[in-house]
PDB file of C-alpha atoms in Angstrom:
ATOM      1  CA  MET A   1      11.405  86.892  58.094  1.00  0.00           C
ATOM      2  CA  LYS A   2      13.347  84.613  60.399  1.00  0.00           C
ATOM      3  CA  LYS A   3      16.504  86.255  61.747  1.00  0.00           C
ATOM      4  CA  VAL A   4      19.470  83.914  61.408  1.00  0.00           C
ATOM      5  CA  GLY A   5      22.989  84.649  62.644  1.00  0.00           C
ATOM      6  CA  LEU A   6      25.809  83.020  60.688  1.00  0.00           C
ATOM      7  CA  PHE A   7      28.710  81.887  62.848  1.00  0.00           C
ATOM      8  CA  PHE A   8      31.600  80.988  60.506  1.00  0.00           C
ATOM      9  CA  GLY A   9      34.547  78.936  61.668  1.00  0.00           C
ATOM     10  CA  SER A  10      36.817  75.929  61.254  1.00  0.00           C
ATOM     11  CA  PHE A  11      35.335  74.372  64.426  1.00  0.00           C
ATOM     12  CA  ASN A  12      38.413  72.177  64.761  1.00  0.00           C
ATOM     13  CA  PRO A  13      36.900  71.182  67.189  1.00  0.00           C
ATOM     14  CA  ILE A  14      33.767  73.042  68.279  1.00  0.00           C
ATOM     15  CA  HIS A  15      33.995  73.822  72.019  1.00  0.00           C
ATOM     16  CA  ILE A  16      32.003  75.400  74.836  1.00  0.00           C
ATOM     17  CA  GLY A  17      33.341  78.874  73.982  1.00  0.00           C
ATOM     18  CA  HIS A  18      31.595  78.718  70.599  1.00  0.00           C
ATOM     19  CA  LEU A  19      28.379  77.525  72.243  1.00  0.00           C
ATOM     20  CA  VAL A  20      28.457  80.267  74.895  1.00  0.00           C
ATOM     21  CA  ILE A  21      28.705  82.940  72.154  1.00  0.00           C
ATOM     22  CA  ALA A  22      25.907  81.304  70.135  1.00  0.00           C
ATOM     23  CA  GLU A  23      23.654  81.053  73.179  1.00  0.00           C
ATOM     24  CA  TYR A  24      24.294  84.682  74.071  1.00  0.00           C
ATOM     25  CA  MET A  25      23.349  85.788  70.549  1.00  0.00           C
ATOM     26  CA  VAL A  26      19.991  83.976  70.513  1.00  0.00           C
ATOM     27  CA  GLU A  27      19.093  84.979  74.067  1.00  0.00           C
ATOM     28  CA  PHE A  28      20.325  88.580  74.243  1.00  0.00           C
ATOM     29  CA  THR A  29      19.897  89.902  70.682  1.00  0.00           C
ATOM     30  CA  ASP A  30      17.082  89.745  68.111  1.00  0.00           C
ATOM     31  CA  ILE A  31      18.709  86.744  66.364  1.00  0.00           C
ATOM     32  CA  GLU A  32      16.351  83.754  66.450  1.00  0.00           C
ATOM     33  CA  GLN A  33      18.620  80.968  65.201  1.00  0.00           C
ATOM     34  CA  ILE A  34      22.365  80.410  64.761  1.00  0.00           C
ATOM     35  CA  TRP A  35      23.802  78.522  61.817  1.00  0.00           C
ATOM     36  CA  PHE A  36      27.323  77.215  62.422  1.00  0.00           C
ATOM     37  CA  VAL A  37      28.932  77.521  58.966  1.00  0.00           C
ATOM     38  CA  VAL A  38      31.851  75.107  58.853  1.00  0.00           C
ATOM     39  CA  SER A  39      34.626  76.521  56.642  1.00  0.00           C
ATOM     40  CA  PRO A  40      36.248  73.855  54.443  1.00  0.00           C
ATOM     41  CA  CYS A  41      39.705  75.419  54.673  1.00  0.00           C
ATOM     42  CA  ASN A  42      41.282  78.641  55.764  1.00  0.00           C
ATOM     43  CA  PRO A  43      44.405  79.628  53.794  1.00  0.00           C
ATOM     44  CA  LEU A  44      45.843  81.162  56.980  1.00  0.00           C
ATOM     45  CA  LYS A  45      45.616  77.928  58.987  1.00  0.00           C
ATOM     46  CA  LYS A  46      48.038  75.008  58.955  1.00  0.00           C
ATOM     47  CA  LYS A  47      46.429  72.233  56.924  1.00  0.00           C
ATOM     48  CA  GLU A  48      48.054  69.349  58.809  1.00  0.00           C
ATOM     49  CA  THR A  49      46.146  70.219  61.989  1.00  0.00           C
ATOM     50  CA  LEU A  50      42.838  70.734  60.152  1.00  0.00           C
ATOM     51  CA  LEU A  51      40.547  67.722  60.270  1.00  0.00           C
ATOM     52  CA  ASN A  52      38.524  66.736  57.243  1.00  0.00           C
ATOM     53  CA  GLU A  53      35.483  69.016  56.892  1.00  0.00           C
ATOM     54  CA  LYS A  54      33.076  66.056  57.227  1.00  0.00           C
ATOM     55  CA  ASN A  55      34.568  65.173  60.617  1.00  0.00           C
ATOM     56  CA  ARG A  56      34.333  68.788  61.758  1.00  0.00           C
ATOM     57  CA  ILE A  57      30.695  69.168  60.745  1.00  0.00           C
ATOM     58  CA  SER A  58      29.934  65.827  62.443  1.00  0.00           C
ATOM     59  CA  MET A  59      31.292  67.315  65.689  1.00  0.00           C
ATOM     60  CA  VAL A  60      29.161  70.463  65.248  1.00  0.00           C
ATOM     61  CA  ARG A  61      26.060  68.303  64.681  1.00  0.00           C
ATOM     62  CA  LEU A  62      26.837  66.256  67.792  1.00  0.00           C
ATOM     63  CA  ALA A  63      27.341  69.416  69.867  1.00  0.00           C
ATOM     64  CA  ILE A  64      23.982  70.971  68.912  1.00  0.00           C
ATOM     65  CA  GLU A  65      21.802  67.969  68.061  1.00  0.00           C
ATOM     66  CA  TYR A  66      19.149  68.624  70.718  1.00  0.00           C
ATOM     67  CA  ASP A  67      19.013  72.418  70.393  1.00  0.00           C
ATOM     68  CA  THR A  68      16.557  73.710  67.776  1.00  0.00           C
ATOM     69  CA  ARG A  69      18.038  77.225  68.087  1.00  0.00           C
ATOM     70  CA  PHE A  70      21.204  75.968  66.384  1.00  0.00           C
ATOM     71  CA  LYS A  71      21.901  74.401  62.994  1.00  0.00           C
ATOM     72  CA  ALA A  72      25.044  73.034  61.292  1.00  0.00           C
ATOM     73  CA  SER A  73      25.674  74.283  57.755  1.00  0.00           C
ATOM     74  CA  SER A  74      27.928  72.691  55.130  1.00  0.00           C
ATOM     75  CA  ILE A  75      27.024  75.364  52.535  1.00  0.00           C
ATOM     76  CA  GLU A  76      30.684  76.232  51.817  1.00  0.00           C
ATOM     77  CA  PHE A  77      31.686  72.623  51.066  1.00  0.00           C
ATOM     78  CA  ASP A  78      30.245  72.859  47.547  1.00  0.00           C
ATOM     79  CA  LEU A  79      31.225  76.454  46.778  1.00  0.00           C
ATOM     80  CA  PRO A  80      34.408  77.498  44.927  1.00  0.00           C
ATOM     81  CA  ARG A  81      37.460  77.843  47.171  1.00  0.00           C
ATOM     82  CA  PRO A  82      38.732  79.858  48.843  1.00  0.00           C
ATOM     83  CA  SER A  83      35.332  80.716  50.282  1.00  0.00           C
ATOM     84  CA  TYR A  84      34.552  84.415  50.429  1.00  0.00           C
ATOM     85  CA  THR A  85      31.849  85.434  52.911  1.00  0.00           C
ATOM     86  CA  ILE A  86      30.140  87.720  50.405  1.00  0.00           C
ATOM     87  CA  ASN A  87      29.775  84.817  47.913  1.00  0.00           C
ATOM     88  CA  THR A  88      28.460  82.459  50.594  1.00  0.00           C
ATOM     89  CA  LEU A  89      25.862  85.049  51.602  1.00  0.00           C
ATOM     90  CA  ALA A  90      24.741  85.513  47.982  1.00  0.00           C
ATOM     91  CA  HIS A  91      24.284  81.747  47.709  1.00  0.00           C
ATOM     92  CA  LEU A  92      22.381  81.549  51.025  1.00  0.00           C
ATOM     93  CA  ASN A  93      20.077  84.425  50.063  1.00  0.00           C
ATOM     94  CA  GLU A  94      19.239  82.668  46.813  1.00  0.00           C
ATOM     95  CA  LYS A  95      18.467  79.400  48.629  1.00  0.00           C
ATOM     96  CA  HIS A  96      16.603  80.990  51.566  1.00  0.00           C
ATOM     97  CA  PRO A  97      14.851  84.161  50.342  1.00  0.00           C
ATOM     98  CA  LYS A  98      12.658  84.337  53.465  1.00  0.00           C
ATOM     99  CA  VAL A  99      15.580  84.445  55.897  1.00  0.00           C
ATOM    100  CA  ASP A 100      17.195  87.638  57.204  1.00  0.00           C
ATOM    101  CA  PHE A 101      20.880  86.740  57.559  1.00  0.00           C
ATOM    102  CA  SER A 102      23.408  88.520  59.760  1.00  0.00           C
ATOM    103  CA  LEU A 103      27.032  87.786  60.689  1.00  0.00           C
ATOM    104  CA  ILE A 104      28.528  86.929  64.070  1.00  0.00           C
ATOM    105  CA  LEU A 105      32.156  88.046  64.319  1.00  0.00           C
ATOM    106  CA  GLY A 106      34.846  88.501  66.929  1.00  0.00           C
ATOM    107  CA  LEU A 107      36.048  92.053  67.517  1.00  0.00           C
ATOM    108  CA  ASP A 108      39.420  91.073  66.018  1.00  0.00           C
ATOM    109  CA  ASN A 109      37.633  90.274  62.717  1.00  0.00           C
ATOM    110  CA  LEU A 110      35.972  93.684  62.729  1.00  0.00           C
ATOM    111  CA  ALA A 111      39.421  95.282  62.940  1.00  0.00           C
ATOM    112  CA  THR A 112      40.475  93.528  59.701  1.00  0.00           C
ATOM    113  CA  LEU A 113      37.110  93.723  57.911  1.00  0.00           C
ATOM    114  CA  HIS A 114      38.457  96.292  55.442  1.00  0.00           C
ATOM    115  CA  LYS A 115      40.636  93.495  53.990  1.00  0.00           C
ATOM    116  CA  TRP A 116      37.625  91.283  53.216  1.00  0.00           C
ATOM    117  CA  LYS A 117      36.326  90.915  49.673  1.00  0.00           C
ATOM    118  CA  ASN A 118      33.535  93.503  49.038  1.00  0.00           C
ATOM    119  CA  TYR A 119      33.389  94.416  52.735  1.00  0.00           C
ATOM    120  CA  GLU A 120      31.409  97.580  51.915  1.00  0.00           C
ATOM    121  CA  GLN A 121      28.626  95.368  50.536  1.00  0.00           C
ATOM    122  CA  LEU A 122      28.631  93.349  53.745  1.00  0.00           C
ATOM    123  CA  LEU A 123      28.176  96.500  55.811  1.00  0.00           C
ATOM    124  CA  GLU A 124      25.522  97.835  53.469  1.00  0.00           C
ATOM    125  CA  ASN A 125      23.375  94.700  53.362  1.00  0.00           C
ATOM    126  CA  TYR A 126      23.923  92.784  56.614  1.00  0.00           C
ATOM    127  CA  LYS A 127      23.963  93.358  60.341  1.00  0.00           C
ATOM    128  CA  LEU A 128      27.204  92.391  62.077  1.00  0.00           C
ATOM    129  CA  TYR A 129      26.960  91.205  65.684  1.00  0.00           C
ATOM    130  CA  ILE A 130      30.350  91.567  67.331  1.00  0.00           C
ATOM    131  CA  TYR A 131      31.536  89.630  70.376  1.00  0.00           C
ATOM    132  CA  PRO A 132      34.545  90.726  72.484  1.00  0.00           C
ATOM    133  CA  ARG A 133      37.851  88.843  72.420  1.00  0.00           C
ATOM    134  CA  VAL A 134      40.583  88.598  75.049  1.00  0.00           C
ATOM    135  CA  TYR A 135      43.083  89.995  72.563  1.00  0.00           C
ATOM    136  CA  GLY A 136      42.495  92.435  69.742  1.00  0.00           C
ATOM    137  CA  ASN A 137      39.735  94.202  71.630  1.00  0.00           C
ATOM    138  CA  THR A 138      39.885  97.374  69.615  1.00  0.00           C
ATOM    139  CA  ALA A 139      38.148  98.170  66.367  1.00  0.00           C
ATOM    140  CA  PRO A 140      38.355 101.182  64.059  1.00  0.00           C
ATOM    141  CA  ILE A 141      35.986 103.821  65.460  1.00  0.00           C
ATOM    142  CA  ALA A 142      34.343 104.301  62.062  1.00  0.00           C
ATOM    143  CA  LEU A 143      33.373 100.629  61.937  1.00  0.00           C
ATOM    144  CA  ALA A 144      32.456 100.353  65.618  1.00  0.00           C
ATOM    145  CA  ASN A 145      30.007 103.244  65.098  1.00  0.00           C
ATOM    146  CA  HIS A 146      28.636 101.961  61.794  1.00  0.00           C
ATOM    147  CA  PRO A 147      24.813 101.551  61.827  1.00  0.00           C
ATOM    148  CA  SER A 148      25.128  97.903  60.696  1.00  0.00           C
ATOM    149  CA  VAL A 149      27.520  97.008  63.534  1.00  0.00           C
ATOM    150  CA  VAL A 150      26.136  95.803  66.881  1.00  0.00           C
ATOM    151  CA  ILE A 151      28.804  95.531  69.579  1.00  0.00           C
ATOM    152  CA  THR A 152      27.580  92.981  72.141  1.00  0.00           C
ATOM    153  CA  GLU A 153      28.618  92.150  75.684  1.00  0.00           C
ATOM    154  CA  ALA A 154      28.867  88.410  75.115  1.00  0.00           C
ATOM    155  CA  PRO A 155      30.922  86.625  77.785  1.00  0.00           C
ATOM    156  CA  ILE A 156      34.593  86.110  76.978  1.00  0.00           C
ATOM    157  CA  VAL A 157      35.606  82.450  77.205  1.00  0.00           C
ATOM    158  CA  GLU A 158      39.374  82.214  76.973  1.00  0.00           C
ATOM    159  CA  LEU A 159      39.420  78.868  75.216  1.00  0.00           C
ATOM    160  CA  SER A 160      40.573  77.981  71.710  1.00  0.00           C
ATOM    161  CA  SER A 161      40.443  74.959  69.436  1.00  0.00           C
ATOM    162  CA  THR A 162      44.263  75.182  69.252  1.00  0.00           C
ATOM    163  CA  PHE A 163      44.473  74.784  73.044  1.00  0.00           C
ATOM    164  CA  ILE A 164      42.126  71.772  72.939  1.00  0.00           C
ATOM    165  CA  ARG A 165      44.076  70.065  70.144  1.00  0.00           C
ATOM    166  CA  LYS A 166      47.325  70.566  72.076  1.00  0.00           C
ATOM    167  CA  ALA A 167      45.736  69.237  75.281  1.00  0.00           C
ATOM    168  CA  VAL A 168      44.532  66.087  73.488  1.00  0.00           C
ATOM    169  CA  SER A 169      47.962  65.560  71.901  1.00  0.00           C
ATOM    170  CA  GLU A 170      49.491  65.722  75.402  1.00  0.00           C
ATOM    171  CA  GLY A 171      47.003  63.223  76.821  1.00  0.00           C
ATOM    172  CA  LYS A 172      45.168  65.803  78.964  1.00  0.00           C
ATOM    173  CA  LYS A 173      41.452  65.570  79.767  1.00  0.00           C
ATOM    174  CA  ILE A 174      39.122  68.007  77.938  1.00  0.00           C
ATOM    175  CA  LYS A 175      35.915  66.758  79.573  1.00  0.00           C
ATOM    176  CA  HIS A 176      34.460  70.193  80.424  1.00  0.00           C
ATOM    177  CA  MET A 177      35.900  72.069  77.441  1.00  0.00           C
ATOM    178  CA  VAL A 178      33.798  70.395  74.742  1.00  0.00           C
ATOM    179  CA  PRO A 179      30.276  68.918  74.808  1.00  0.00           C
ATOM    180  CA  PRO A 180      30.471  65.278  76.104  1.00  0.00           C
ATOM    181  CA  GLN A 181      29.410  63.760  72.764  1.00  0.00           C
ATOM    182  CA  VAL A 182      32.159  65.746  70.974  1.00  0.00           C
ATOM    183  CA  GLY A 183      34.738  64.554  73.509  1.00  0.00           C
ATOM    184  CA  ASP A 184      33.601  60.953  72.952  1.00  0.00           C
ATOM    185  CA  TYR A 185      33.862  61.373  69.171  1.00  0.00           C
ATOM    186  CA  ILE A 186      37.382  62.840  69.390  1.00  0.00           C
ATOM    187  CA  LYS A 187      38.444  59.902  71.575  1.00  0.00           C
ATOM    188  CA  GLU A 188      36.729  57.270  69.431  1.00  0.00           C
ATOM    189  CA  MET A 189      38.232  58.642  66.193  1.00  0.00           C
ATOM    190  CA  ASN A 190      41.658  59.156  67.813  1.00  0.00           C
ATOM    191  CA  PHE A 191      41.815  62.775  66.597  1.00  0.00           C
ATOM    192  CA  TYR A 192      44.599  65.257  67.415  1.00  0.00           C
ATOM    193  CA  LYS A 193      46.905  62.605  68.895  1.00  0.00           C
ATOM    194  CA  LYS A 194      49.893  63.529  66.735  1.00  0.00           C
ATOM    195  CA  LEU A 195      50.277  67.202  65.993  1.00  0.00           C
ATOM    196  CA  GLU A 196      52.850  68.495  63.555  1.00  0.00           C
ATOM    197  CA  GLU A 197      55.371  70.907  64.975  1.00  0.00           C
TER     198      GLU A 197
END
């Protein structure tokens, strides 16, 4: 069975930090391919700064178009909202029975995993590959020591989509923060120019 790591996110926009984590996972763990699962909406994020999901997946496709280790997934676009990870996984397993799926999460997500819908099922049925974060770098010991949890030493890139959006709105260059084709797309589409306060 092919081992696929699912990297969920808004990717608003995708940036080099995301790609560094993905590359680490396919090169330094037993994951063979990364699927970037673009989340249609996150109830905790401000909607006015969230680009349309089709624009966000277009940027992911542009960022990874020449890398066969990576794939863009719009699986959640057609699922009921809000999207729960456990439901998305059930749908993926049904569609791809010969794929062994695992999750790629930041350490901050591991700390709040107990709040996720059916999190016990996640731990029971899937491997969780955890990457460190600048902030929130502690996780409950019980979860950190769980047999399904793999704490990795992925590089920490202190860069966020929020920072990039703000930089664009202020007319700053983001040339080395996003893949060139993503930067061109943001410029061409005039994204993030006016941000709501």
